[in-house]
PDB file of C-alpha atoms in Angstrom:
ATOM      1  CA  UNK H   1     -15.842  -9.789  17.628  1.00 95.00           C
ATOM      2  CA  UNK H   2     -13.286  -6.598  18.742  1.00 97.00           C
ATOM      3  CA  UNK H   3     -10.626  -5.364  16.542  1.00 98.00           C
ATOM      4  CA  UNK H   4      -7.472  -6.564  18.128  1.00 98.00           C
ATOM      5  CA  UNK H   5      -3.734  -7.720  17.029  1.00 97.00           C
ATOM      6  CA  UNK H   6      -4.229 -10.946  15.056  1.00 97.00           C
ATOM      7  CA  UNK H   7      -7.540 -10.050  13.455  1.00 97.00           C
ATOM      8  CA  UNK H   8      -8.308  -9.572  10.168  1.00 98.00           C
ATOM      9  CA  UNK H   9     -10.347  -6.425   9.418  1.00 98.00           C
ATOM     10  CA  UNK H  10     -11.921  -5.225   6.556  1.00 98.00           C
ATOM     11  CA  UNK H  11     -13.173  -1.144   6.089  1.00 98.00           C
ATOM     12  CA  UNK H  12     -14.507   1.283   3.940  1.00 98.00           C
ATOM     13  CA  UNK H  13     -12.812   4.484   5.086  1.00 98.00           C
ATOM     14  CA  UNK H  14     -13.011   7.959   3.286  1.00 98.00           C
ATOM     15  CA  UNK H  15      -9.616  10.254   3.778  1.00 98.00           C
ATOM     16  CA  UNK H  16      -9.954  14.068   3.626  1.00 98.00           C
ATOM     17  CA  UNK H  17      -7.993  17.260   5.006  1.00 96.00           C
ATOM     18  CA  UNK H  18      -8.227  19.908   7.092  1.00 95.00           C
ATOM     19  CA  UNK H  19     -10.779  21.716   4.541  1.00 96.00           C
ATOM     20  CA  UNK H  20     -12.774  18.507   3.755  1.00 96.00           C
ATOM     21  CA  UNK H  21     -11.063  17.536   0.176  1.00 97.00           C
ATOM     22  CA  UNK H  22     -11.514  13.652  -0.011  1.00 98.00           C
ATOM     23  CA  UNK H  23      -7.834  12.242  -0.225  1.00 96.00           C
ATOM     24  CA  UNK H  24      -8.660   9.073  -0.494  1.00 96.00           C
ATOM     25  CA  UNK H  25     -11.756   6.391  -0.635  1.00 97.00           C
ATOM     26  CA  UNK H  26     -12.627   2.662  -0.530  1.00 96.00           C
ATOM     27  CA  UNK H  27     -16.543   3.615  -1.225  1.00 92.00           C
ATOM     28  CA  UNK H  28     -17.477   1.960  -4.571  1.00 93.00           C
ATOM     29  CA  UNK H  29     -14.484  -0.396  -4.194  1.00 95.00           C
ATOM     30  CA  UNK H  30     -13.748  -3.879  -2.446  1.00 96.00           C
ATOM     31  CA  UNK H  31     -12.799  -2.915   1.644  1.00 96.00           C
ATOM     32  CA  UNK H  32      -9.316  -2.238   2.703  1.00 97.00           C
ATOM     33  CA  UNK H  33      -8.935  -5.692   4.682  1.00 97.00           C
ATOM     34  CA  UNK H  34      -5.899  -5.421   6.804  1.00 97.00           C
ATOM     35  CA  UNK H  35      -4.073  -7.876   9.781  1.00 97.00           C
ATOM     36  CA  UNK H  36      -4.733  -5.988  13.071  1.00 98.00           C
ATOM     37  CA  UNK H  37      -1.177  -4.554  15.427  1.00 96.00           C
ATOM     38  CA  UNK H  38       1.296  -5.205  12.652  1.00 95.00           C
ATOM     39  CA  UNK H  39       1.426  -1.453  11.604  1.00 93.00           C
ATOM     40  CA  UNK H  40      -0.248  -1.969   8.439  1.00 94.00           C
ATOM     41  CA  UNK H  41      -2.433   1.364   8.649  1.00 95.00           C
ATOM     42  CA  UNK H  42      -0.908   4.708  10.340  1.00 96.00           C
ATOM     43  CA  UNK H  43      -0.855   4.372  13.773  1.00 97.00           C
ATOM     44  CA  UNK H  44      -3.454   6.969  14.694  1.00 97.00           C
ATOM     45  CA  UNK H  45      -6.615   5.396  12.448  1.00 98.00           C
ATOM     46  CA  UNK H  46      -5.291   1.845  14.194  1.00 98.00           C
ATOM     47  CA  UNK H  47      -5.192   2.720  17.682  1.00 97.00           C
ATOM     48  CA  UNK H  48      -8.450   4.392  17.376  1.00 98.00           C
ATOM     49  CA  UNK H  49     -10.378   1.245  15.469  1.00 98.00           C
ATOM     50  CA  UNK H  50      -8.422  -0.889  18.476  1.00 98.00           C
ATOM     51  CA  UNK H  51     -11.968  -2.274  20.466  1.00 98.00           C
ATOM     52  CA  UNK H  52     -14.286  -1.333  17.583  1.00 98.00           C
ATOM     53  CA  UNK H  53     -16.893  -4.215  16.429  1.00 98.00           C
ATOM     54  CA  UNK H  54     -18.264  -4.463  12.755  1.00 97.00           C
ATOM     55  CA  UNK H  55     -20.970  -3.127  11.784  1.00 97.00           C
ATOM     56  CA  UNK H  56     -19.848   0.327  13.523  1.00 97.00           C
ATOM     57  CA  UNK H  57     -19.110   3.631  11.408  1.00 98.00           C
ATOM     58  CA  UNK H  58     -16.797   6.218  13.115  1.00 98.00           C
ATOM     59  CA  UNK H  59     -15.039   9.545  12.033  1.00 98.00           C
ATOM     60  CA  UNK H  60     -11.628  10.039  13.527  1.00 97.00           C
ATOM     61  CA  UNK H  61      -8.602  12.935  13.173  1.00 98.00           C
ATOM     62  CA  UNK H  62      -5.311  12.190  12.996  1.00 98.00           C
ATOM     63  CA  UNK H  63      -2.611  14.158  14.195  1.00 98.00           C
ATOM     64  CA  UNK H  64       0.538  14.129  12.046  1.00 97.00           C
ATOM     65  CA  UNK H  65       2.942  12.504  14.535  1.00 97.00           C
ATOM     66  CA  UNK H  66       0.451   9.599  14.572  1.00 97.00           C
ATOM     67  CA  UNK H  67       0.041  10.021  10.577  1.00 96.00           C
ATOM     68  CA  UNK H  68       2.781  10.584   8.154  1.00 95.00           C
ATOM     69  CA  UNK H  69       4.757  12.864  10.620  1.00 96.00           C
ATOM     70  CA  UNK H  70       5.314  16.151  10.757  1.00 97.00           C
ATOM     71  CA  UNK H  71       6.827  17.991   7.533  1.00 97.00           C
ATOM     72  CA  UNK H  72      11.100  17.826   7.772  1.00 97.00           C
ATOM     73  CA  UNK H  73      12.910  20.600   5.987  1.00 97.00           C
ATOM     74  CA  UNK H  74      15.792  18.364   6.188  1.00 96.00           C
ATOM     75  CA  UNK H  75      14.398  16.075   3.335  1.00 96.00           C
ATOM     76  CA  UNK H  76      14.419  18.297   1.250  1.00 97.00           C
ATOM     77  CA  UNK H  77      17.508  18.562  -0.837  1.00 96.00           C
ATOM     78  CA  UNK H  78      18.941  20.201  -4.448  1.00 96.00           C
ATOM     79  CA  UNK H  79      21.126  18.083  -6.281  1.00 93.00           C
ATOM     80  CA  UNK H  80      22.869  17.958  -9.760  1.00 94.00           C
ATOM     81  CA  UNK H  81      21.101  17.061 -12.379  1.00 90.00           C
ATOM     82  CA  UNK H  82      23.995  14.767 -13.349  1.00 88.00           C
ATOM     83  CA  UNK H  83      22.798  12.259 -10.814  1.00 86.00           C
ATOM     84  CA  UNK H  84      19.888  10.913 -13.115  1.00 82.00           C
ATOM     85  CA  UNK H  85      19.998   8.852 -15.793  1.00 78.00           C
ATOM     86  CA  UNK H  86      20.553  11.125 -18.835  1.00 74.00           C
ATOM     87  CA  UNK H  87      18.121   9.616 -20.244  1.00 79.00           C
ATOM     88  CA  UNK H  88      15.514  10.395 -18.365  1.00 80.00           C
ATOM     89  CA  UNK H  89      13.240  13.523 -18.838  1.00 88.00           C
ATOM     90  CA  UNK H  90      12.751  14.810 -15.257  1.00 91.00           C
ATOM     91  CA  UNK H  91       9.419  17.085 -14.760  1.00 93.00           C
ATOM     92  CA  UNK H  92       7.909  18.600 -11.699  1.00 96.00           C
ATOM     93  CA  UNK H  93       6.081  16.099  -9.776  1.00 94.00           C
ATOM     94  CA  UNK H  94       8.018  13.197 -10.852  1.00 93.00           C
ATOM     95  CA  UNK H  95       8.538  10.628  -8.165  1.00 93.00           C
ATOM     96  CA  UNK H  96      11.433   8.149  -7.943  1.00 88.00           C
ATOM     97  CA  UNK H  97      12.221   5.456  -5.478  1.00 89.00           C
ATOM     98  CA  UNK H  98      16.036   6.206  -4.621  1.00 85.00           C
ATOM     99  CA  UNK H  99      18.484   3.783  -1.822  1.00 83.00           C
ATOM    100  CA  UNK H 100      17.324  -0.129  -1.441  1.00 82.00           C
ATOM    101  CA  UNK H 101      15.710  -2.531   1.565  1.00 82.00           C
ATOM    102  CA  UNK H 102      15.074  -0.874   4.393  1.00 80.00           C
ATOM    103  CA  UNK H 103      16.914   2.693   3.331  1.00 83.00           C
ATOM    104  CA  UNK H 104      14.229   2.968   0.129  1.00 85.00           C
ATOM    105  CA  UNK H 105      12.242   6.094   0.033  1.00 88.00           C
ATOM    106  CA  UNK H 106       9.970   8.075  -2.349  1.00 91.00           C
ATOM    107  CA  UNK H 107      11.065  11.299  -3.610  1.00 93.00           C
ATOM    108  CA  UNK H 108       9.256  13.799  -5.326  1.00 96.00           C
ATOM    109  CA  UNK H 109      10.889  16.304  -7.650  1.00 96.00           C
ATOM    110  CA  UNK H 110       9.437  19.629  -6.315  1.00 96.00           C
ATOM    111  CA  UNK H 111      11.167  22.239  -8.192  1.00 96.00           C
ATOM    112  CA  UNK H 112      13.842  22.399 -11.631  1.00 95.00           C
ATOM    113  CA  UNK H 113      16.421  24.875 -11.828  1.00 95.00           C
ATOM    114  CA  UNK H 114      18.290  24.667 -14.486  1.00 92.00           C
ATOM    115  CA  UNK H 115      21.018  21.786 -13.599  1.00 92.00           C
ATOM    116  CA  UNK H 116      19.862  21.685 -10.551  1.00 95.00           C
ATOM    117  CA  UNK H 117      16.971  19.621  -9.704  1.00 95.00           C
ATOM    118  CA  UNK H 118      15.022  19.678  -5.795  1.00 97.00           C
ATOM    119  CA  UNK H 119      13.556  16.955  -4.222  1.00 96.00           C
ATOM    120  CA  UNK H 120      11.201  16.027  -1.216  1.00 97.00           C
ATOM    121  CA  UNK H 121      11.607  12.681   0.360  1.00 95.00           C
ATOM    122  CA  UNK H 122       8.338  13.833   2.860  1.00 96.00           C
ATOM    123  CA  UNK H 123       5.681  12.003   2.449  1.00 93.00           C
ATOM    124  CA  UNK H 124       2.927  14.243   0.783  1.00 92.00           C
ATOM    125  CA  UNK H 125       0.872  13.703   3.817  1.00 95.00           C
ATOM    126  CA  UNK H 126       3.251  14.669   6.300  1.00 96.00           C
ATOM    127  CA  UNK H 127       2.394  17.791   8.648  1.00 97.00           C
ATOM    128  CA  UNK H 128      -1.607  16.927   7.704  1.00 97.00           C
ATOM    129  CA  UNK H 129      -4.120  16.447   9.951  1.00 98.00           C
ATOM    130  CA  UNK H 130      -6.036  13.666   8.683  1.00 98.00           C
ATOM    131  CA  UNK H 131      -9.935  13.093   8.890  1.00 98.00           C
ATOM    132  CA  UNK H 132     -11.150   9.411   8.359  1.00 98.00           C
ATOM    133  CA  UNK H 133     -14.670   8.316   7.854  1.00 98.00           C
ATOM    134  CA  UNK H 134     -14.902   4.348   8.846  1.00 98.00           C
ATOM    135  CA  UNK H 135     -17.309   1.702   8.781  1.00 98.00           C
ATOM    136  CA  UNK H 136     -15.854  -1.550  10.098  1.00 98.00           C
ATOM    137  CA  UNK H 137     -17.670  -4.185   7.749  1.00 98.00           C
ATOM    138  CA  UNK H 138     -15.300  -7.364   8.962  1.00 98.00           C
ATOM    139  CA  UNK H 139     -13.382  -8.653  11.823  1.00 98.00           C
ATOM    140  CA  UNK H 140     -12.256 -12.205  11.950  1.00 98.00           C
ATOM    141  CA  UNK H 141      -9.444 -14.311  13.601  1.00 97.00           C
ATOM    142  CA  UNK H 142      -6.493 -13.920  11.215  1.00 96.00           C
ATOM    143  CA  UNK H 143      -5.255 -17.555   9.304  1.00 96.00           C
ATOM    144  CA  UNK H 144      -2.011 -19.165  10.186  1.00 94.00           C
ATOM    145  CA  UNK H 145      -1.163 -17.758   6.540  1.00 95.00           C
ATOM    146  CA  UNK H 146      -2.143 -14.310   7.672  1.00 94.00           C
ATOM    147  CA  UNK H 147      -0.508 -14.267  10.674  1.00 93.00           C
ATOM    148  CA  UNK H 148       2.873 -16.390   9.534  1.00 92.00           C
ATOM    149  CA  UNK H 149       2.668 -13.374   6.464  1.00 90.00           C
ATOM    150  CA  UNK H 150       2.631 -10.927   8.655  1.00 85.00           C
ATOM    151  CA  UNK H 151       6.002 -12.047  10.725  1.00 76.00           C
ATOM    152  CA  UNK H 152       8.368 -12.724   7.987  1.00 65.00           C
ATOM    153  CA  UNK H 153       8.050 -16.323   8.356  1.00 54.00           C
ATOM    154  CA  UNK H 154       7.516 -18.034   5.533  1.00 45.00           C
ATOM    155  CA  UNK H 155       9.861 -16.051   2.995  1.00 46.00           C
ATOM    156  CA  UNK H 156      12.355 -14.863   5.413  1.00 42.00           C
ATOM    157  CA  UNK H 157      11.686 -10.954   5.221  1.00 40.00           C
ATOM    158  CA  UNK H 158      14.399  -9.918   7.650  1.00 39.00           C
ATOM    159  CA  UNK H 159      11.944  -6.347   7.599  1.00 39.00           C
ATOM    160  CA  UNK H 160       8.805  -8.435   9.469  1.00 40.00           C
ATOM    161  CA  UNK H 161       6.871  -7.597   6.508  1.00 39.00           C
ATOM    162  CA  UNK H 162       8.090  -9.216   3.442  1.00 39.00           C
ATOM    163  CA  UNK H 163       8.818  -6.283   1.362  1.00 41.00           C
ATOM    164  CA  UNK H 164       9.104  -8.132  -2.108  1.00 41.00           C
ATOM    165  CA  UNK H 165       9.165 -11.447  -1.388  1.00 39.00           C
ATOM    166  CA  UNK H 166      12.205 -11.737  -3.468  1.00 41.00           C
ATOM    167  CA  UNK H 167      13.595 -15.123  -1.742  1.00 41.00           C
ATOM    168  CA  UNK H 168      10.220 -16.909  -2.392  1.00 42.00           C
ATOM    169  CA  UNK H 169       8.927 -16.118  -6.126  1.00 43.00           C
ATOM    170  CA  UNK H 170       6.145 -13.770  -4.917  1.00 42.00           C
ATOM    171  CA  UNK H 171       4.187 -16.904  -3.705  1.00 43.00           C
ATOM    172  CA  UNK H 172       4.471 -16.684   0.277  1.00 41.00           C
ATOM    173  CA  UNK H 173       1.484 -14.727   0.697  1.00 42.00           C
ATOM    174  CA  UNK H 174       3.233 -11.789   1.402  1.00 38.00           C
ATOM    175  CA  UNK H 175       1.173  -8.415   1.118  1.00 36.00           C
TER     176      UNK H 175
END
């Protein structure tokens, strides 16, 4: 069976960079098993697994645009100090989840300067080319669950992807 939208696939994928650091790994772990054409990997690794079969091990690069996207300038901003909770002790490297729904984003505190405090809402991937190592181990026709999951349908995620699954108690099946 091919990798195509509405399978299930499952992978054990090593990440590295440009100078071979591993990133990230699944090896020693359960596989990453994910529902094929619903944008649930970075577009680059997905289009290239797109008419793969299991059983077959591949090593890809991934350009940024396809990735994480290329590193913006514009996200990163100084602001007061006053803006956190004073009771929080803010430290290089932090990383706080700032807006809600569909405007959430991740920002890292990069730099403190006295009241002033600079953070980076890029992802810490972006402007990275991206090696992957991949061995398909799975591919099966996704589940009614799966694919109803996947839509929105059965918690009514207005985002297509249920990102909390707060009108349903967490028990949709929502990933």
């Amino acid at each position: 069976m091919v990798i195509e939208k509405d399978k299930m696939v499952s992978i054990h994928y090593t990440l590295k960079d440009e100078d071979g650091n591993v990133l990230d790994s699944s090896e020693g772990s359960v596989p990453l098993e994910y529902l094929h054409g619903y944008g649930n990997l970075i577009p680059g690794l997905e289009r290239q697994l797109e008419g793969k079969e299991a059983g077959k091990s591949l090593s890809v690069s991934v350009e940024p645009a396809e990735a994480y996207g290329e590193y913006s300038k514009d996200l990163v901003v100084t602001i007061p100090r006053a803006n956190f909770d004073t009771g929080t002790k803010i430290e290089v490297g932090m990383q706080f989840e700032t807006g809600s729904g569909a405007m959430s984003r991740i920002v890292r505190v990069t730099k403190i300067d006295g009241d002033n405090i600079t953070v980076d809402a890029n992802h810490e991937l972006a402007g990275k080319k991206l090696f992957f190592d991949v061995n398909i181990t799975d591919v099966r026709d996704a589940t009614d669950e799966e694919l109803s999951a996947a839509s929105g349908d059965s918690c009514g995620c207005s985002s297509g992807g249920c990102g909390g699954c707060s009108g349903c108690g967490g028990g949709c099946g929502c990933f």
